[in-house]
Coordinates of C-alpha atoms and ligand atoms in Angstrom, one line a residue:
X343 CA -51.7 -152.0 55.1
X344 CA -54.0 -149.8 53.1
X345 CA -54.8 -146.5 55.0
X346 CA -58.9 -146.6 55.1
X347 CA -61.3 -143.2 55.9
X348 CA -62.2 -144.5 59.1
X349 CA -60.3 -147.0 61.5
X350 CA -63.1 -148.0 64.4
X351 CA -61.5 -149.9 67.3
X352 CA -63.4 -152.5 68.7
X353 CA -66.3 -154.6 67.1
X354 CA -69.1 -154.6 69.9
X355 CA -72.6 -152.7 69.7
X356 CA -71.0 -148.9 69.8
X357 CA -68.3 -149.6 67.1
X358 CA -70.7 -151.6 64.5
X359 CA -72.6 -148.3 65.0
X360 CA -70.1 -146.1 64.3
X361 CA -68.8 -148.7 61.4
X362 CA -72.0 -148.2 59.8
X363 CA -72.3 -144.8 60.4
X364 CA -69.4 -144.0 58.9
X365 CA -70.2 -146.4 55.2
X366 CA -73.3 -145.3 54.7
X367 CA -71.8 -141.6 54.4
X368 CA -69.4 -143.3 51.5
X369 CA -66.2 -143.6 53.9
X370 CA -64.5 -146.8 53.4
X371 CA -63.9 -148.1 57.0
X372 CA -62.2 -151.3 58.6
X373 CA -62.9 -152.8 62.1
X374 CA -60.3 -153.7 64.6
X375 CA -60.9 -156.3 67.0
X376 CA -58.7 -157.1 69.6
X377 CA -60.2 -160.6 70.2
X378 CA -60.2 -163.5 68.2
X379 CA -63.2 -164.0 66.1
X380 CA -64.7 -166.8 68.2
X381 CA -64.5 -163.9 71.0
X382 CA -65.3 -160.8 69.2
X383 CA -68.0 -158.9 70.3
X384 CA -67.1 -156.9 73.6
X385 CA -69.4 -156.5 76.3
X386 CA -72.8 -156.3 73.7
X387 CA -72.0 -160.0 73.0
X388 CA -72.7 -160.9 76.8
X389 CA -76.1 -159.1 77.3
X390 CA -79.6 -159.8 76.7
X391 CA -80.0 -157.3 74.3
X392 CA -82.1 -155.0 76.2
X393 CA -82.3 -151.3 75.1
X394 CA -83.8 -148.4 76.9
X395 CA -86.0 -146.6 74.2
X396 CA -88.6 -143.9 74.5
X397 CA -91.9 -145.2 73.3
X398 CA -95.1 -144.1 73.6
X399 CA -97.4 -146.9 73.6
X400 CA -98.0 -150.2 71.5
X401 CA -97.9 -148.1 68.1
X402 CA -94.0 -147.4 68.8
X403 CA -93.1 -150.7 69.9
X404 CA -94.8 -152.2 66.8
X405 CA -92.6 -150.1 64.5
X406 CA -89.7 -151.5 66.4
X407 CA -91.1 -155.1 66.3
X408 CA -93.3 -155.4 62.9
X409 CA -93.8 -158.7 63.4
X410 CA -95.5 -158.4 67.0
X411 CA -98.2 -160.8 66.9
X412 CA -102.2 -160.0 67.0
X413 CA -102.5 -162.1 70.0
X414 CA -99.6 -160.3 71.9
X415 CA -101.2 -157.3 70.8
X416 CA -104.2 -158.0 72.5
X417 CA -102.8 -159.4 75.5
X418 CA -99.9 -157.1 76.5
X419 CA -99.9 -154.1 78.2
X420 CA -96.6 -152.3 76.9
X421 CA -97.2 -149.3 78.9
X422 CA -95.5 -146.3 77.5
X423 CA -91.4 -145.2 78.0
X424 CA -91.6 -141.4 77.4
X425 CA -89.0 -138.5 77.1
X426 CA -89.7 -137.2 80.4
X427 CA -89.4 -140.9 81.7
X428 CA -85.9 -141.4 80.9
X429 CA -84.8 -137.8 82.1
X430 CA -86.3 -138.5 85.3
X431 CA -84.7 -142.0 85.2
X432 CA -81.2 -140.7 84.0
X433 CA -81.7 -137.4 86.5
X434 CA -82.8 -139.2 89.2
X435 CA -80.0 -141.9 89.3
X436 CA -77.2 -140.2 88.4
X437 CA -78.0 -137.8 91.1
X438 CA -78.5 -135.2 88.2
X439 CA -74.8 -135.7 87.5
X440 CA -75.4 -136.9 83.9
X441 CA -74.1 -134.5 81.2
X442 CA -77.5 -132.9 80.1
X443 CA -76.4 -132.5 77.0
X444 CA -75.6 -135.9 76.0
X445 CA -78.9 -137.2 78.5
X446 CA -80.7 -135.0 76.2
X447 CA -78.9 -136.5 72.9
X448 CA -79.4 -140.2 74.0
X449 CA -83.4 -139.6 75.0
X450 CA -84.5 -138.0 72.1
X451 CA -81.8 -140.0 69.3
X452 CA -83.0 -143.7 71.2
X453 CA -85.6 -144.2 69.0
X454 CA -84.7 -143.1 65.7
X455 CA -81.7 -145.0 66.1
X456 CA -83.0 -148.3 67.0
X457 CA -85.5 -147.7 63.9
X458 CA -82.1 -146.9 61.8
X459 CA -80.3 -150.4 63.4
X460 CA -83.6 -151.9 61.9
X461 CA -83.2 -150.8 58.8
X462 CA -79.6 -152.2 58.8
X463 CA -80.3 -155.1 59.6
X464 CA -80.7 -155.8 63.7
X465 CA -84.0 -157.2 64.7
X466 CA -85.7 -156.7 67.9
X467 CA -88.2 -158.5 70.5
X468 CA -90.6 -157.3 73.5
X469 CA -89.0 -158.7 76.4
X470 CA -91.2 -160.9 77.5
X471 CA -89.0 -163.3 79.5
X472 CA -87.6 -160.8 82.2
X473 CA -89.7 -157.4 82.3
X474 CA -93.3 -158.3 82.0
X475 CA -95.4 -160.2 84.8
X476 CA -98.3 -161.8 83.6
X477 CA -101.4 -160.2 85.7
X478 CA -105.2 -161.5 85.3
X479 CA -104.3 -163.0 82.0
X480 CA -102.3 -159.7 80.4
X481 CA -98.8 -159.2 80.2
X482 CA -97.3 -156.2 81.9
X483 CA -94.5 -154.3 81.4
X484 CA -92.8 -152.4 84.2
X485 CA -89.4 -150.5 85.0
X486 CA -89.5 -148.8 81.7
X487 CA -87.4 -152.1 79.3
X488 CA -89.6 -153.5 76.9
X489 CA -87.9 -154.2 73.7
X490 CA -84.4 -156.9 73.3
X491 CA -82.2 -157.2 70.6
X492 CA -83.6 -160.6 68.7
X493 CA -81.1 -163.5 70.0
X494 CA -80.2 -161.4 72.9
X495 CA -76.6 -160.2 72.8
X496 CA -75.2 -162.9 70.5
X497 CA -77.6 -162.0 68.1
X498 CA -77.6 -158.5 68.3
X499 CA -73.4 -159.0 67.2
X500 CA -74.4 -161.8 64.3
X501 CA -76.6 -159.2 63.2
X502 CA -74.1 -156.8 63.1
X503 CA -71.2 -158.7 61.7
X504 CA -73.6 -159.6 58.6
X505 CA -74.7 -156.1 58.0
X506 CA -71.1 -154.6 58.2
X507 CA -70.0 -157.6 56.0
X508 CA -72.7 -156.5 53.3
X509 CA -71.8 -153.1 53.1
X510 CA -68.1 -153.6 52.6
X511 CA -67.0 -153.2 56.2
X512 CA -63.9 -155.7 56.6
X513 CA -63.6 -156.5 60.3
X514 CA -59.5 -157.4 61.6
X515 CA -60.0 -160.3 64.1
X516 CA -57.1 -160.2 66.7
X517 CA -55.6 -156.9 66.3
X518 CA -55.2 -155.3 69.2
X519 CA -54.7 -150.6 68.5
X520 CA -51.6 -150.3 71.1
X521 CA -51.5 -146.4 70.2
X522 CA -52.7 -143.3 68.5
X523 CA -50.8 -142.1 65.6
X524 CA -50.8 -138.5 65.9
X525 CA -48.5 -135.0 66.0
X526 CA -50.1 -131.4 66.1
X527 CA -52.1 -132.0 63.2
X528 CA -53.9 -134.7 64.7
X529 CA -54.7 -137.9 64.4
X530 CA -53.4 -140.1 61.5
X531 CA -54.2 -143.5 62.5
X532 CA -53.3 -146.3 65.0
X533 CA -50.4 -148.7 66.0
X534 CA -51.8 -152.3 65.8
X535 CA -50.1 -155.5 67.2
X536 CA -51.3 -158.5 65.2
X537 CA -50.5 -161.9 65.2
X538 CA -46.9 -160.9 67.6
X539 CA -46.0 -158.3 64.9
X540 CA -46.2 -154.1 65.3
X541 CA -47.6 -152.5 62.3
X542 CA -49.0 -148.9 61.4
X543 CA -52.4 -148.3 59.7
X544 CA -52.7 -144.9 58.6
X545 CA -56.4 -143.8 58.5
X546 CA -58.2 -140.2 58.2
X547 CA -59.7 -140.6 61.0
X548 CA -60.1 -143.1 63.9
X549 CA -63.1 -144.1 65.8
X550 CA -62.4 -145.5 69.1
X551 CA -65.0 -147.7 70.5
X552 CA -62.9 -150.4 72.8
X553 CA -64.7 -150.1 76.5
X554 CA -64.1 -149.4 79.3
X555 CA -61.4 -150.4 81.8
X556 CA -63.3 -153.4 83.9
X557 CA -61.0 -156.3 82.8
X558 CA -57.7 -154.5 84.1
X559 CA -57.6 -155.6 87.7
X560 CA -54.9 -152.8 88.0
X561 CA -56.8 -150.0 86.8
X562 CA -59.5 -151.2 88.5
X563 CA -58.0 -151.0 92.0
X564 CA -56.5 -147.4 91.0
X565 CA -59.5 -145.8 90.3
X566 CA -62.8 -147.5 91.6
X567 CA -60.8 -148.6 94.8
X568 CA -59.3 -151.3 97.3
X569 CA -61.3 -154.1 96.6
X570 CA -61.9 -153.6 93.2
X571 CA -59.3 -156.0 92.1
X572 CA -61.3 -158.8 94.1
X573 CA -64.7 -158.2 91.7
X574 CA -65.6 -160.7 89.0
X575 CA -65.8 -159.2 85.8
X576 CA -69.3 -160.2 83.9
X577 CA -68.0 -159.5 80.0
X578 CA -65.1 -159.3 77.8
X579 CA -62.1 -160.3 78.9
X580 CA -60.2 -158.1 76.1
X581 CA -61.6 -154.3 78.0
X582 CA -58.6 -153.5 79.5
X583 CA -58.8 -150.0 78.9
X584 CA -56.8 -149.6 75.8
X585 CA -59.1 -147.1 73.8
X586 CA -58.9 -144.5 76.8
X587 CA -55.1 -145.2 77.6
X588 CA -54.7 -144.5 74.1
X589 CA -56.8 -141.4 74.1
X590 CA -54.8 -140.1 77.1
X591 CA -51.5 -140.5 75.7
X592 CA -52.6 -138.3 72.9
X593 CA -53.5 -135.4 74.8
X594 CA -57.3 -136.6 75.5
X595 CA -59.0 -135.0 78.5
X596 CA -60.3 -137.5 81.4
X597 CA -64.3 -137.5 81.8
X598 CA -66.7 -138.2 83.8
X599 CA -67.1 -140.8 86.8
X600 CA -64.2 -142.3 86.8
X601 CA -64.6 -143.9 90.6
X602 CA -67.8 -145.3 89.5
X603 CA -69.1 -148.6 87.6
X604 CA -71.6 -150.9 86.8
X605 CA -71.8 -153.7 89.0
X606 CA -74.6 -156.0 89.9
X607 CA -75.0 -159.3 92.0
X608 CA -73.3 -162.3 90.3
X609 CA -72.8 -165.9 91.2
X610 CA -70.2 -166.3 94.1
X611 CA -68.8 -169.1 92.1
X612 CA -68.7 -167.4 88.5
X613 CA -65.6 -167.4 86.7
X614 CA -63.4 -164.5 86.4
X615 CA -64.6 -163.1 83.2
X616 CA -67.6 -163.6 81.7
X617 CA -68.4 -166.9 80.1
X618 CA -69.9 -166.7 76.8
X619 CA -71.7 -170.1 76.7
X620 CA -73.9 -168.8 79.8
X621 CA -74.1 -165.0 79.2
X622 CA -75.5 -163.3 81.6
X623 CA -76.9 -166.1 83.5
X624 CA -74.6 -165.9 86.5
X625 CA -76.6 -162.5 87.8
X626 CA -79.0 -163.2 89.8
X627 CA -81.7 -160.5 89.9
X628 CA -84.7 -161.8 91.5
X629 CA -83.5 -159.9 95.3
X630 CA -86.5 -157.3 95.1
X631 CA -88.6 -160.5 96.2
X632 CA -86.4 -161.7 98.9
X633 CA -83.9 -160.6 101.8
X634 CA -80.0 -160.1 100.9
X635 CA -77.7 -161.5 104.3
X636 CA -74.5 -161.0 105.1
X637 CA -71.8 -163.5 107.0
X638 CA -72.7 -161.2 109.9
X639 CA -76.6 -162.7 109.1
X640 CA -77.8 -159.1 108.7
X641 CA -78.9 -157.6 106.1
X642 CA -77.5 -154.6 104.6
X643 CA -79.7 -152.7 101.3
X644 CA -83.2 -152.2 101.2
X645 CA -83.8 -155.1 98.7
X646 CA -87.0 -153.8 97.5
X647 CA -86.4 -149.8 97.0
X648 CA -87.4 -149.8 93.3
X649 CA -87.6 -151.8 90.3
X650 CA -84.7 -154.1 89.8
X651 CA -83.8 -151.9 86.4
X652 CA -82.9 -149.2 88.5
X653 CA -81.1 -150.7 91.9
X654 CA -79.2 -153.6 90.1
X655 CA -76.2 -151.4 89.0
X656 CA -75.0 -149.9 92.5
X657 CA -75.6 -153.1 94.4
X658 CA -72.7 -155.0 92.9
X659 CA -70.9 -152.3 95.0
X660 CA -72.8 -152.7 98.0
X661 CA -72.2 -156.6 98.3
X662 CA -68.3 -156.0 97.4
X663 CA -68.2 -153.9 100.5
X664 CA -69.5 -156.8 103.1
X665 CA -67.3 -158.9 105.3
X666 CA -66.0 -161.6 102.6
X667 CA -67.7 -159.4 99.3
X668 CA -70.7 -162.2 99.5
X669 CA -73.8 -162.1 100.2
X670 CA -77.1 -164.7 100.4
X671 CA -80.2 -163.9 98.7
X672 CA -82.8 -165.4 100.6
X673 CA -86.5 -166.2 99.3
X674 CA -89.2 -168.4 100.2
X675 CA -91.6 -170.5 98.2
X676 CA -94.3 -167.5 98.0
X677 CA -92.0 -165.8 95.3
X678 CA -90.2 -168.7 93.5
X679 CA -92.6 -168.5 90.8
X680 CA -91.0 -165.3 90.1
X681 CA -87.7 -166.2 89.2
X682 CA -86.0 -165.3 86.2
X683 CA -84.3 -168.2 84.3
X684 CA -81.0 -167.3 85.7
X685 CA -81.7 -168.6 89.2
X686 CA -82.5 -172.4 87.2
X687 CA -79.2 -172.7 85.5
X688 CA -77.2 -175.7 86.0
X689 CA -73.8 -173.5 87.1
X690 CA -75.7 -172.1 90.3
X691 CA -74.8 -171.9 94.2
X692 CA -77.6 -172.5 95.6
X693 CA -78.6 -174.4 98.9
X694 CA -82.4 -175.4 99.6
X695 CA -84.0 -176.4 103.2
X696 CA -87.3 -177.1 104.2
X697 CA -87.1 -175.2 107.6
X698 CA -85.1 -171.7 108.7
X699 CA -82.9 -173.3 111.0
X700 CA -82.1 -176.0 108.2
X701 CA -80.9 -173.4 105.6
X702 CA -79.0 -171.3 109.0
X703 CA -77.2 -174.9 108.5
X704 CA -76.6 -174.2 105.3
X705 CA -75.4 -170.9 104.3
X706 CA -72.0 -171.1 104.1
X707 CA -69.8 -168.6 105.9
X708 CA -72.8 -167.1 107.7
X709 CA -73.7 -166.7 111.1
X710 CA -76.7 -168.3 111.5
X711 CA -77.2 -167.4 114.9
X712 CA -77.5 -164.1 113.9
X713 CA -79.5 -165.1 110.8
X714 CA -82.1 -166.8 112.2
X715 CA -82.5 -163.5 114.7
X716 CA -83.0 -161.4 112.1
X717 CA -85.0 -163.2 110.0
X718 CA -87.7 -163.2 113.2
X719 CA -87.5 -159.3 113.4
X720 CA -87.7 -159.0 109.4
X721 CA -91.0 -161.1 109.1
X722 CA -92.3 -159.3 112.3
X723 CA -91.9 -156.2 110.3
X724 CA -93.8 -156.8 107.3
X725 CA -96.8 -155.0 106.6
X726 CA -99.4 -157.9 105.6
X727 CA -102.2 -155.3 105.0
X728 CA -101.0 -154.4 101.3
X729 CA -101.4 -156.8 98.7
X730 CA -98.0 -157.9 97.0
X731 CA -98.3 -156.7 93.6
X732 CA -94.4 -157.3 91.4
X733 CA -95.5 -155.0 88.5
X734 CA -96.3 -151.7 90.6
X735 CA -94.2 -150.6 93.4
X736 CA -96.6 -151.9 95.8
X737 CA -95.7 -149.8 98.9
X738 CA -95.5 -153.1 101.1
X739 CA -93.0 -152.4 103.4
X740 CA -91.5 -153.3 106.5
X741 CA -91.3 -151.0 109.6
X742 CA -88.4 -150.9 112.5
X743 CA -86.1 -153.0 111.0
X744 CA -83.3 -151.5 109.7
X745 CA -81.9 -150.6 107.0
X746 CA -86.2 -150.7 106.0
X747 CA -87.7 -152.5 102.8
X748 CA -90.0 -150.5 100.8
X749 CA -91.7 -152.8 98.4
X750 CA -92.2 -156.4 97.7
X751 CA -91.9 -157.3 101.6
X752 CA -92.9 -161.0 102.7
X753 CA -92.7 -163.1 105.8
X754 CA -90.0 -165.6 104.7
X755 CA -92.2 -168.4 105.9
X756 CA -93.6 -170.8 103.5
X757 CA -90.9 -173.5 102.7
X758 CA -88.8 -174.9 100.5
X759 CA -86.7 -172.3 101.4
X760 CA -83.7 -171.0 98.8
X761 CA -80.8 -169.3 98.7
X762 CA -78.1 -168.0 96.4
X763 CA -75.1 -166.9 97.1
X764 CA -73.9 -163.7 95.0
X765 CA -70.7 -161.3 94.8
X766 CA -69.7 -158.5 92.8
X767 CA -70.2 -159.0 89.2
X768 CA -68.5 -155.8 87.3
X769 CA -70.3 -154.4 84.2
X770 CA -68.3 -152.2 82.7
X771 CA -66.2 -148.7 84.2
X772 CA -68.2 -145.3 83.9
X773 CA -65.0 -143.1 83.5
X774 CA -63.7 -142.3 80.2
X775 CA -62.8 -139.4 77.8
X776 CA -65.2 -136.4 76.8
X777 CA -66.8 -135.8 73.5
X778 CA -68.4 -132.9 71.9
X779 CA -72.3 -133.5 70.6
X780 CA -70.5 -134.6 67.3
X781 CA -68.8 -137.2 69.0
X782 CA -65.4 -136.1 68.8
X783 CA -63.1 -136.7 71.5
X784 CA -61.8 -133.1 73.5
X785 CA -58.1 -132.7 74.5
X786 CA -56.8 -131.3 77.9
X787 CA -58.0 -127.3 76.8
X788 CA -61.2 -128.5 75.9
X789 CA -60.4 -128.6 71.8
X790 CA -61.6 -131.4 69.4
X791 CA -59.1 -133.1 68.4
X792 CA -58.8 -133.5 64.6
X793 CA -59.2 -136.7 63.5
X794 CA -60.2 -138.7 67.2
X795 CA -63.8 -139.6 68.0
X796 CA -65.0 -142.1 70.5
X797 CA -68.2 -144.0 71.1
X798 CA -69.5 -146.3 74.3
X799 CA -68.4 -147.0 77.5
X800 CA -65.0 -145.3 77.2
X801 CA -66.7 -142.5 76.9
X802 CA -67.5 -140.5 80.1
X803 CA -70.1 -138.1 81.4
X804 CA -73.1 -139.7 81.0
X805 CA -73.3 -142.4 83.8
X806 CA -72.8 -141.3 88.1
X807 CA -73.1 -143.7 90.8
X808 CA -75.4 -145.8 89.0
X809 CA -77.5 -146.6 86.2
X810 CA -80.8 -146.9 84.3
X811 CA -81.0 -150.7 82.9
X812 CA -80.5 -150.9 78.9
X813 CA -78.9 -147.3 78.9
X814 CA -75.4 -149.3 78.0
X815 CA -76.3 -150.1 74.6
X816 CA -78.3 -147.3 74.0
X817 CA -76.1 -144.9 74.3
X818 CA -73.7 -147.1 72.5
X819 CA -76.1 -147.2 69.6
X820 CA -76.7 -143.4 69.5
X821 CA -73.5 -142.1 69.9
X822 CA -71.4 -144.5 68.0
X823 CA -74.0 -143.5 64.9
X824 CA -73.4 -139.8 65.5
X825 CA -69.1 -140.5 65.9
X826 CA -69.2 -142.7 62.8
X827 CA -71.2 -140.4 60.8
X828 CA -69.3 -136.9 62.3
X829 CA -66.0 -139.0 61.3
X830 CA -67.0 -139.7 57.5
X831 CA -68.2 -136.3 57.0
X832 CA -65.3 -134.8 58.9
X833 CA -62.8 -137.1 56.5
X834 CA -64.9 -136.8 52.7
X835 CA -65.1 -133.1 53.5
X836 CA -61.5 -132.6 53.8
Ligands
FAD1002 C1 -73.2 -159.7 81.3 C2 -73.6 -158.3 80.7 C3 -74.9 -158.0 80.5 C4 -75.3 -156.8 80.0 N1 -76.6 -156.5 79.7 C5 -76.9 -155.4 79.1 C6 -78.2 -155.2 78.6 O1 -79.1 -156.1 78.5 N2 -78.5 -153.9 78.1 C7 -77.6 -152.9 78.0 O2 -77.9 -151.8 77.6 N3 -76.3 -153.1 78.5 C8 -76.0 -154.3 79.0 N4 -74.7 -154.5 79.4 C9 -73.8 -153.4 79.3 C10 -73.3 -153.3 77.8 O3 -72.7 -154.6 77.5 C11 -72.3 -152.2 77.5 O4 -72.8 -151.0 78.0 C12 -72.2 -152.1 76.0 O5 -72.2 -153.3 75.4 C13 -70.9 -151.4 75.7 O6 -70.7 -151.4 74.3 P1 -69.3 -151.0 73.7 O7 -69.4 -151.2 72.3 O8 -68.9 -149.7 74.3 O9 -68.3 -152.0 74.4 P2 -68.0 -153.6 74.0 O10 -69.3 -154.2 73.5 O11 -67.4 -154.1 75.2 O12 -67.0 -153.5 72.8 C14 -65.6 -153.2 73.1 C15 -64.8 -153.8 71.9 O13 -63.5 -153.3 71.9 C16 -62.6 -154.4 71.7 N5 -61.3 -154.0 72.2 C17 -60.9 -153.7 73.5 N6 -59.6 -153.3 73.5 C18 -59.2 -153.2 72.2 C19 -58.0 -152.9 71.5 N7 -56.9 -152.5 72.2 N8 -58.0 -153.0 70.1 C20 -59.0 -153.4 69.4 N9 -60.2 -153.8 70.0 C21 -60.3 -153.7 71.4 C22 -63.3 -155.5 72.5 O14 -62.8 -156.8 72.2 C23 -64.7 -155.3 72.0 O15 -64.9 -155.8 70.7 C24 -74.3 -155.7 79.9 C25 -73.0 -156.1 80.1 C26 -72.6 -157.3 80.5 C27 -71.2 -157.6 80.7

């Protein structure tokens, strides 16, 4: 094969990125995707495309989206996203963990980069659907995620695919980098298996962009922890790990949270890996509204402790750790208007009952003794005084129940009653290697190594314990640009 500037690993969000990148500073650069085309995409493929981006009002978001529309000019309230949001955000839910240096790249690089990603090509959306609620006739944004990919994650990837196909970016469908090429000069390209056959492709310099480690039930258990191995994966099948195995054999230095991951509640009934033709529909994220119960019928997380955008990611842990790793999200009829699509699709388990002791009946695996016990505390501990408001933090609670409810709290009384029943849905791993602000990958003593960068979620440091929503791509987007572009420079220099 023909050695190339820049090899990139993996073809979702962080390694188009870096693929582009890396062209438009005149490096010729090829693609290598372990899955088949039909597959290809990683992780980004499965999303909705949403992307956490500082803004400071409509005038920002209408750069982002030219095409907004008068009338959802005039009857939206986009709110604003600033810098000092997302370092609260990032500070505040990574426990002030997060590398500040790379918290700092990602905030001040989001919006430049999504403009650049425009100007290649991708196309983006307000997210109407799931982060506005429509008040006295306006639209309002909360939780700080206002602009999608257009087409969601599929589109964000077709996108993609045609803009690296116009600029002269070939893309290797089912070849799967086993190993770094490398000796104490560095790194000189990858091993590839392809269609059952080993091969070498030599390359300047190689970008590694392959995710994290969630689809290796192996790895899994090692490093987040018994259980682990029992957690649905949400995405790609094809993140086994690879990129960071690879990186380690080379001398790469481990980074970052490598007991930790993003992991939300996700159909009990789901597949095993994420199933492109219904994306990200088997989450079910509605729980802020409702009452999460255990088989013991108690509940266990204060459902309603913030926005969804920033509890969603450590809850997936939360329900893996109950008797069974299942849960039931509750809700009555008060809040069903609420619902995001993915509580309406057909591949759903769901049970509906027109009185309490009915749906006791019903939820499988649960005591409903126990259930129907709580329940009568719970609703005995809402405060009724405080209007219900879903696009503040409302500050309607409940008191002396345990664990408490801070916002969003209603008397499950009003029937039809629903509920869903949810596990733990893994996102993707938080553990990974380290990277200098150029985006090159550091070895054991802390060096760059020449030649080896690395982009997205194998890349550690920037995510602890849990996660602002839309950060995933984000940081995908920004740092794959910087690795891309530090790679060509690095390699037409030389
Ligand atoms: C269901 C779901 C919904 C999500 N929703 C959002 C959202 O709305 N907003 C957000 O910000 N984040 C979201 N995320 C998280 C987001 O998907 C990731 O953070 C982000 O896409 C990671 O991008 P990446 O490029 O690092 O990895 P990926 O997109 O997973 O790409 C990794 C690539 O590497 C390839 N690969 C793996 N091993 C090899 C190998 N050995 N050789 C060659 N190629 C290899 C894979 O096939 C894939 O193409 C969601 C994730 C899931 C699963």
């Amino acid at each position: 094969m023909s050695e190339h500037d820049v090899i990139v690993v993996g073809a979702g969000n962080a390694a188009f990125s870096a693929a582009m990148a890396a062209r438009e500073k005149g490096a010729s650069v090829v693609m290598l995707e372990r899955a088949p085309e039909e597959e290809a995409g990683g992780n980004s493929r499965f999303t909705a495309g949403a992307f956490r981006v500082v803004y400071n009002g409509l005038d920002d978001v209408a750069e982002l989206v030219p095409d907004l529309t008068e009338e959802e000019r005039a009857t939206t309230d986009f709110g604003s996203y600033t810098s000092d949001d997302y370092f609260d955000s990032i500070g505040t839910l990574t426990e002030y963990r997060a590398d500040p240096d790379m918290a700092e790249t990602l905030v001040h690089q989001s919006f430049p980069t999504m403009k650049w990603m425009r100007d290649k090509g991708v196309r983006f959306a307000p997210m109407y659907g799931r982060q506005a609620f429509k008040i006295d006739g306006r639209f309002k944004f909360w939780g700080g995620l206002t602009v999608e990919a257009w087409g969601g994650g599929p589109g964000l990837i077709e996108n993609w695919t045609k803009a690296a196909a116009r600029d002269g970016i070939e893309i290797l469908y089912g070849t799967r980098a086993t190993a770094l090429l490398h000796d104490d000069d560095g790194i000189h390209g990858v091993r590839v298996k392809r269609d059952g056959k080993t091969q070498e492709m030599r390359g300047k310099a190689v970008v590694l962009a392959a995710g994290g480690f969630e689809a290796n039930a192996e790895w899994r258990t090692r490093y987040l922890g018994p259980g682990w191995d029992l957690a649905k994966v949400r995405g790609s099948r094809f993140n086994t790990g690879d990129g960071i195995a690879m990186a380690l054999e080379a001398g790469a230095m481990p980074w970052g949270n490598w007991s930790g991951c993003h992991a939300v509640a996700w159909d009990r009934n789901a597949p095993p890996f994420g199933d492109l033709a219904v994306g990200d529909n088997f989450q079910k994220h509605c729980y802020p509204f409702g009452i999460m119960v255990n088989a013991k019928g108690e509940r266990f997380v204060d459902e309603g402790a913030d926005f969804r955008n920033y509890t969603y990611a450590k809850y997936g842990r939360m329900i893996l750790e109950q008797p069974g790793q299942f849960c039931w999200q509750v809700f009555d009829d008060k809040v069903t208007r609420l619902f995001r699509d993915e509580y309406r699709i057909r591949e759903v388990t769901k049970v509906q009952a027109e009185t309490l002791e009915e749906l006791a009946e019903k939820l499988d695996d649960v005591d409903g003794q126990a259930f129907l016990r709580m329940v009568r505390e719970y609703n005995d501990a809402v405060d009724t005084e405080t209007t219900f408001n879903p696009a503040i933090k409302d500050g309607r609670g409940t008191s002396g129940v345990q664990p408490p409810k801070t916002n969003w709290a209603n008397k499950l009384d009003t029937p039809p009653y629903q509920a869903f029943a949810v596990t733990c849905g893994l996102t993707f791993t938080f553990g990974g290697v380290r990277i200098t602000s150029e985006g090159q990958v550091l070895d054991g003593e802390e060096r760059p190594m020449p030649g080896l960068y690395a982009a997205g979620e194998l890349v550690g440091g920037l995510f602890y314990f849990n996660y602002p929503g839309g950060t995933g791509l984000m940081s995908g987007a920004v740092f794959g640009r910087i690795a891309g572009s530090s790679a060509a420079t690095a390699v037409t220099n030389a």
